[in-house]
Amino acid sequence: MIGKFTRAMALRFPNCGASEIFRGYATLVETCPACRLKFERHEGYWVGAVAVNTVVTIGVFVVVLAGWSVLTWPDPPWTAILVVTIALNLVFPIFFYPLSKTLWMALELSVHPATESSQPPDTA
Ligand SMILES: [Zn+2]
């Protein structure tokens, strides 16, 4: 399970570790170039990646807000904190988008491991 998340953090396919699974910044190819496993395992699959992105973005927001407030207490610079946290909430999800997809695949594959039946039919 740890291996899957390590591969995901390196933007590799968590199932087999294949690289070059992205075309451009965040567009996944449809199947793994190494093991041919289809990335989108069912309809609505990527809603999980959106959830991962949302949860991590909220976590970063809370850490920055709470940390900055505590470190500068009793006189936090509220305007600066507001500007930075709003900018962070706009920019961070875009930056994190590819990682949210690989982390979601790692999480989902940990719960529902790939089996022979999840492989596409051999076209060779
Ligand atoms: Zn693969």
XYZ file of N, CA, C and O and ligand atoms in Angstrom:
497
model
N 0.841 -1.198 0.000
C 0.000 0.000 0.000
C 0.882 1.257 0.000
O 0.601 2.196 -0.718
N 1.968 1.255 0.800
C 2.882 2.396 0.834
C 3.488 2.607 -0.558
O 3.614 3.725 -1.024
N 3.835 1.511 -1.233
C 4.434 1.605 -2.560
C 3.533 2.327 -3.545
O 4.007 3.124 -4.354
N 2.243 2.055 -3.478
C 1.291 2.713 -4.379
C 1.308 4.228 -4.174
O 1.303 4.992 -5.133
N 1.359 4.668 -2.911
C 1.344 6.102 -2.639
C 2.678 6.756 -2.981
O 2.708 7.908 -3.412
N 3.774 6.019 -2.816
C 5.082 6.542 -3.218
C 5.112 6.761 -4.725
O 5.572 7.801 -5.209
N 4.591 5.784 -5.488
C 4.522 5.934 -6.946
C 3.617 7.094 -7.325
O 3.931 7.856 -8.236
N 2.490 7.235 -6.619
C 1.556 8.334 -6.910
C 2.225 9.687 -6.674
O 2.061 10.610 -7.473
N 2.999 9.805 -5.605
C 3.679 11.064 -5.299
C 4.698 11.408 -6.381
O 5.019 12.575 -6.587
N 5.225 10.399 -7.064
C 6.180 10.615 -8.154
C 5.458 10.781 -9.493
O 6.105 10.771 -10.545
N 4.128 10.932 -9.453
C 3.282 11.070 -10.652
C 3.418 9.872 -11.587
O 3.385 9.990 -12.809
N 3.567 8.689 -10.992
C 3.600 7.448 -11.757
C 2.307 6.683 -11.488
O 1.616 6.945 -10.515
N 2.013 5.698 -12.359
C 0.804 4.908 -12.150
C 1.006 4.055 -10.887
O 1.939 3.255 -10.826
N 0.142 4.223 -9.883
C 0.331 3.528 -8.611
C 0.343 2.004 -8.748
O 0.989 1.322 -7.951
N -0.343 1.458 -9.734
C -0.454 0.006 -9.850
C 0.865 -0.652 -10.242
O 1.236 -1.675 -9.686
N 1.591 -0.071 -11.207
C 2.805 -0.725 -11.706
C 4.021 0.193 -11.718
O 5.132 -0.253 -11.985
N 3.829 1.482 -11.449
C 4.961 2.399 -11.405
C 5.338 2.993 -12.755
O 6.367 3.663 -12.859
N 4.507 2.754 -13.778
C 4.823 3.287 -15.107
C 4.850 4.816 -15.085
O 4.025 5.446 -14.435
N 5.815 5.397 -15.799
C 5.857 6.848 -15.932
C 5.219 7.220 -17.279
O 4.679 6.355 -17.960
N 5.285 8.476 -17.629
C 4.706 8.962 -18.882
C 3.221 8.589 -19.006
O 2.756 8.154 -20.058
N 2.497 8.751 -17.909
C 1.064 8.491 -17.948
C 0.290 9.782 -18.214
O -0.905 9.740 -18.439
N 0.982 10.927 -18.188
C 0.337 12.206 -18.485
C 0.745 12.676 -19.867
O 1.891 12.528 -20.285
N -0.241 13.236 -20.580
C 0.016 13.921 -21.837
C -0.176 15.399 -21.515
O -1.289 15.837 -21.239
N 0.903 16.163 -21.468
C 0.801 17.545 -21.020
C 0.821 17.608 -19.500
O 1.301 16.681 -18.847
N 0.269 18.705 -18.953
C 0.377 18.923 -17.508
C -0.477 17.948 -16.696
O -0.006 17.377 -15.718
N -1.723 17.758 -17.095
C -2.612 16.987 -16.240
C -3.545 16.042 -16.991
O -4.430 15.453 -16.402
N -3.337 15.885 -18.294
C -4.203 14.992 -19.058
C -3.629 13.585 -19.026
O -2.527 13.342 -19.518
N -4.376 12.669 -18.423
C -3.919 11.287 -18.366
C -4.166 10.602 -19.706
O -5.178 10.865 -20.362
N -3.260 9.724 -20.096
C -3.559 8.851 -21.230
C -4.639 7.878 -20.748
O -4.893 7.776 -19.551
N -5.311 7.157 -21.651
C -6.462 6.353 -21.220
C -6.078 5.056 -20.519
O -6.743 4.625 -19.584
N -4.995 4.442 -20.999
C -4.552 3.192 -20.389
C -3.074 3.271 -20.048
O -2.331 4.051 -20.641
N -2.651 2.465 -19.106
C -1.252 2.442 -18.699
C -0.382 1.954 -19.868
O -0.673 0.913 -20.457
N 0.697 2.690 -20.194
C 1.557 2.265 -21.297
C 2.308 0.965 -20.991
O 2.757 0.286 -21.920
N 2.405 0.591 -19.730
C 3.141 -0.628 -19.372
C 2.212 -1.832 -19.204
O 2.361 -2.843 -19.876
N 1.197 -1.733 -18.325
C 0.363 -2.902 -18.024
C -1.001 -2.861 -18.717
O -1.795 -3.793 -18.562
N -1.281 -1.786 -19.486
C -2.495 -1.657 -20.277
C -3.770 -1.534 -19.438
O -4.872 -1.617 -19.984
N -3.650 -1.347 -18.141
C -4.835 -1.179 -17.301
C -5.482 0.169 -17.626
O -4.799 1.172 -17.771
N -6.805 0.150 -17.740
C -7.544 1.380 -18.022
C -7.581 2.224 -16.749
O -7.897 1.713 -15.664
N -7.272 3.522 -16.845
C -7.220 4.384 -15.660
C -8.610 4.665 -15.111
O -8.842 4.552 -13.919
N -9.549 5.051 -15.986
C -10.904 5.361 -15.536
C -11.646 4.043 -15.384
O -12.110 3.462 -16.358
N -11.765 3.566 -14.151
C -12.252 2.215 -13.923
C -13.765 2.100 -14.012
O -14.288 1.006 -14.168
N -14.468 3.191 -13.830
C -15.932 3.201 -13.996
C -16.373 4.635 -14.175
O -15.594 5.580 -13.937
N -17.623 4.813 -14.590
C -18.154 6.156 -14.798
C -18.157 6.911 -13.460
O -18.506 6.358 -12.427
N -17.729 8.148 -13.506
C -17.692 8.947 -12.279
C -16.453 8.707 -11.442
O -16.338 9.216 -10.322
N -15.512 7.962 -11.990
C -14.304 7.581 -11.251
C -13.531 8.787 -10.734
O -13.040 8.786 -9.607
N -13.437 9.849 -11.559
C -12.566 10.982 -11.207
C -13.182 11.913 -10.180
O -12.514 12.854 -9.733
N -14.432 11.679 -9.775
C -15.009 12.462 -8.678
C -14.152 12.259 -7.424
O -13.973 13.167 -6.619
N -13.576 11.064 -7.295
C -12.682 10.781 -6.165
C -11.462 11.684 -6.175
O -11.018 12.144 -5.117
N -10.910 11.963 -7.366
C -9.746 12.853 -7.470
C -10.131 14.281 -7.083
O -9.349 14.989 -6.437
N -11.344 14.683 -7.450
C -11.834 16.012 -7.064
C -11.950 16.082 -5.541
O -11.577 17.081 -4.920
N -12.437 15.004 -4.931
C -12.558 14.952 -3.468
C -11.175 15.041 -2.816
O -10.989 15.779 -1.842
N -10.208 14.292 -3.346
C -8.838 14.339 -2.811
C -8.299 15.763 -2.912
O -7.750 16.309 -1.950
N -8.479 16.388 -4.068
C -7.990 17.752 -4.277
C -8.650 18.724 -3.301
O -7.980 19.561 -2.695
N -9.958 18.591 -3.110
C -10.689 19.482 -2.209
C -10.216 19.318 -0.764
O -9.949 20.303 -0.068
N -10.089 18.068 -0.320
C -9.681 17.804 1.066
C -8.267 18.338 1.324
O -8.018 18.990 2.347
N -7.341 18.092 0.393
C -5.959 18.555 0.593
C -5.899 20.085 0.551
O -5.199 20.699 1.359
N -6.663 20.704 -0.353
C -6.683 22.169 -0.432
C -7.221 22.774 0.866
O -6.644 23.725 1.401
N -8.289 22.198 1.405
C -8.832 22.689 2.677
C -7.808 22.493 3.788
O -7.616 23.370 4.630
N -7.114 21.359 3.770
C -6.076 21.098 4.780
C -4.961 22.131 4.726
O -4.553 22.659 5.769
N -4.505 22.449 3.521
C -3.443 23.457 3.364
C -3.955 24.817 3.836
O -3.258 25.542 4.552
N -5.187 25.145 3.476
C -5.798 26.412 3.895
C -5.845 26.520 5.425
O -5.438 27.532 5.999
N -6.307 25.466 6.086
C -6.428 25.487 7.550
C -5.053 25.609 8.204
O -4.874 26.388 9.153
N -4.061 24.874 7.681
C -2.705 24.928 8.253
C -2.120 26.335 8.109
O -1.552 26.884 9.066
N -2.276 26.942 6.924
C -1.730 28.287 6.700
C -2.468 29.308 7.580
O -1.834 30.125 8.260
N -3.794 29.232 7.585
C -4.580 30.185 8.386
C -4.261 30.058 9.876
O -3.943 31.049 10.540
N -4.322 28.844 10.394
C -4.081 28.636 11.826
C -2.625 28.923 12.184
O -2.342 29.597 13.174
N -1.698 28.411 11.359
C -0.278 28.600 11.639
C 0.117 30.065 11.637
O 0.787 30.542 12.567
N -0.296 30.796 10.602
C 0.031 32.221 10.489
C -0.595 33.014 11.633
O 0.037 33.889 12.224
N -1.825 32.682 11.993
C -2.505 33.390 13.085
C -1.797 33.154 14.412
O -1.542 34.095 15.173
N -1.465 31.900 14.686
C -0.817 31.555 15.960
C 0.572 32.198 16.037
O 0.963 32.760 17.063
N 1.335 32.115 14.935
C 2.708 32.639 14.932
C 2.766 34.153 15.098
O 3.765 34.690 15.575
N 1.714 34.857 14.679
C 1.741 36.324 14.759
C 0.795 36.857 15.845
O 0.583 38.063 15.932
N 0.236 35.933 16.664
C -0.670 36.360 17.723
C 0.082 37.247 18.712
O 1.249 36.979 18.965
N -0.492 38.322 19.274
C -1.905 38.716 19.297
C -2.289 39.698 18.194
O -3.375 40.253 18.270
N -1.431 39.897 17.212
C -1.743 40.908 16.212
C -1.544 40.362 14.797
O -0.682 40.835 14.061
N -2.339 39.360 14.392
C -2.171 38.776 13.057
C -2.464 39.797 11.947
O -3.384 40.601 12.085
N -1.691 39.767 10.866
C -1.949 40.674 9.739
C -3.103 40.143 8.894
O -2.902 39.501 7.864
N -4.332 40.444 9.321
C -5.521 39.816 8.723
C -5.642 40.056 7.227
O -6.039 39.164 6.487
N -5.298 41.266 6.776
C -5.421 41.557 5.332
C -4.468 40.670 4.537
O -4.866 40.067 3.529
N -3.224 40.554 4.975
C -2.248 39.709 4.283
C -2.683 38.244 4.328
O -2.602 37.522 3.322
N -3.168 37.799 5.481
C -3.631 36.414 5.613
C -4.797 36.166 4.659
O -4.837 35.142 3.964
N -5.717 37.113 4.567
C -6.865 36.988 3.665
C -6.422 36.895 2.208
O -6.839 35.986 1.477
N -5.544 37.800 1.789
C -5.083 37.820 0.393
C -4.343 36.519 0.061
O -4.600 35.879 -0.973
N -3.443 36.096 0.942
C -2.644 34.897 0.675
C -3.516 33.645 0.671
O -3.371 32.784 -0.206
N -4.437 33.525 1.616
C -5.257 32.308 1.663
C -6.245 32.252 0.489
O -6.502 31.164 -0.032
N -6.757 33.395 0.061
C -7.628 33.385 -1.130
C -6.823 32.971 -2.360
O -7.240 32.103 -3.126
N -5.625 33.555 -2.529
C -4.760 33.195 -3.662
C -4.398 31.711 -3.603
O -4.422 31.005 -4.615
N -4.099 31.240 -2.398
C -3.739 29.827 -2.219
C -4.890 28.907 -2.622
O -4.690 27.902 -3.308
N -6.114 29.284 -2.232
C -7.274 28.452 -2.564
C -7.606 28.473 -4.056
O -8.266 27.565 -4.556
N -7.135 29.497 -4.766
C -7.344 29.551 -6.206
C -6.247 28.806 -6.971
O -6.523 28.124 -7.953
N -5.009 28.925 -6.500
C -3.862 28.401 -7.250
C -3.521 26.955 -6.859
O -3.208 26.137 -7.719
N -3.611 26.638 -5.565
C -3.186 25.323 -5.109
C -3.893 24.156 -5.806
O -3.230 23.200 -6.222
N -5.233 24.200 -5.984
C -5.902 23.064 -6.646
C -5.417 22.833 -8.075
O -5.396 21.689 -8.540
N -5.008 23.898 -8.762
C -4.497 23.746 -10.128
C -3.126 23.062 -10.084
O -2.868 22.114 -10.818
N -2.280 23.552 -9.175
C -0.958 22.956 -8.989
C -1.087 21.486 -8.585
O -0.349 20.627 -9.048
N -2.046 21.189 -7.728
C -2.189 19.855 -7.137
C -2.963 18.879 -8.027
O -2.983 17.679 -7.766
N -3.581 19.377 -9.101
C -4.485 18.582 -9.931
C -3.902 17.243 -10.408
O -4.527 16.193 -10.203
N -2.705 17.211 -11.023
C -2.171 15.911 -11.469
C -1.940 14.953 -10.298
O -2.241 13.761 -10.383
N -1.428 15.497 -9.194
C -1.160 14.668 -8.020
C -2.457 14.138 -7.408
O -2.506 13.013 -6.904
N -3.541 14.927 -7.485
C -4.821 14.455 -6.942
C -5.302 13.225 -7.717
O -5.897 12.315 -7.146
N -5.002 13.184 -9.025
C -5.413 12.027 -9.825
C -4.611 10.779 -9.459
O -5.175 9.699 -9.270
N -3.279 10.905 -9.357
C -2.473 9.721 -9.037
C -2.730 9.266 -7.596
O -2.772 8.065 -7.322
N -2.928 10.227 -6.673
C -3.223 9.840 -5.284
C -4.580 9.152 -5.192
O -4.748 8.192 -4.440
N -5.560 9.624 -5.955
C -6.870 8.973 -5.974
C -6.744 7.546 -6.516
O -7.305 6.604 -5.965
N -5.979 7.363 -7.600
C -5.803 6.021 -8.147
C -5.132 5.109 -7.110
O -5.506 3.938 -6.968
N -4.144 5.646 -6.366
C -3.469 4.849 -5.335
C -4.449 4.426 -4.245
O -4.483 3.264 -3.827
N -5.271 5.379 -3.807
C -6.262 5.093 -2.767
C -7.276 4.068 -3.256
O -7.564 3.074 -2.579
N -7.774 4.280 -4.459
C -8.801 3.391 -5.008
C -8.237 1.998 -5.279
O -8.885 0.990 -4.989
N -7.007 1.939 -5.801
C -6.386 0.635 -6.079
C -6.028 -0.109 -4.788
O -5.932 -1.330 -4.781
N -5.828 0.633 -3.689
C -5.570 -0.009 -2.402
C -6.827 -0.694 -1.881
O -6.758 -1.746 -1.249
N -7.974 -0.072 -2.150
C -9.250 -0.627 -1.697
C -9.757 -1.693 -2.673
O -10.249 -2.739 -2.266
N -9.631 -1.399 -3.985
C -10.079 -2.326 -5.026
C -8.901 -2.653 -5.937
O -8.745 -2.029 -6.994
N -8.043 -3.605 -5.550
C -6.861 -3.925 -6.364
C -7.245 -4.376 -7.777
O -8.317 -4.937 -7.993
N -6.349 -4.119 -8.721
C -6.575 -4.538 -10.107
C -6.534 -6.058 -10.174
O -5.706 -6.707 -9.537
N -7.473 -6.617 -10.929
C -7.512 -8.066 -11.114
C -7.466 -8.373 -12.607
O -7.510 -7.459 -13.429
N -7.424 -9.632 -12.936
C -7.424 -10.025 -14.341
C -8.663 -9.479 -15.055
O -8.586 -9.045 -16.194
N -9.820 -9.494 -14.360
C -11.068 -9.067 -15.000
C -11.110 -7.554 -15.235
O -11.920 -7.086 -16.020
N -10.221 -6.795 -14.535
C -10.211 -5.356 -14.774
C -9.295 -4.992 -15.931
O -9.168 -3.831 -16.283
N -8.640 -5.986 -16.525
C -7.797 -5.742 -17.705
C -8.676 -5.709 -18.953
O -9.632 -6.463 -19.044
N -8.333 -4.863 -19.906
C -9.085 -4.879 -21.167
C -8.763 -6.159 -21.929
O -7.719 -6.764 -21.702
N -9.661 -6.590 -22.818
C -9.390 -7.802 -23.589
C -8.127 -7.642 -24.427
O -7.852 -6.550 -24.918
N -7.358 -8.699 -24.555
C -6.092 -8.658 -25.311
C -6.408 -8.490 -26.789
O -7.111 -9.304 -27.375
N -5.909 -7.415 -27.373
C -6.204 -7.127 -28.776
C -5.129 -7.668 -29.708
O -5.246 -7.556 -30.919
N -4.077 -8.262 -29.143
C -2.960 -8.738 -29.978
C -3.335 -10.012 -30.725
O -4.272 -10.689 -30.372
Zn 0.838 -0.138 -15.620
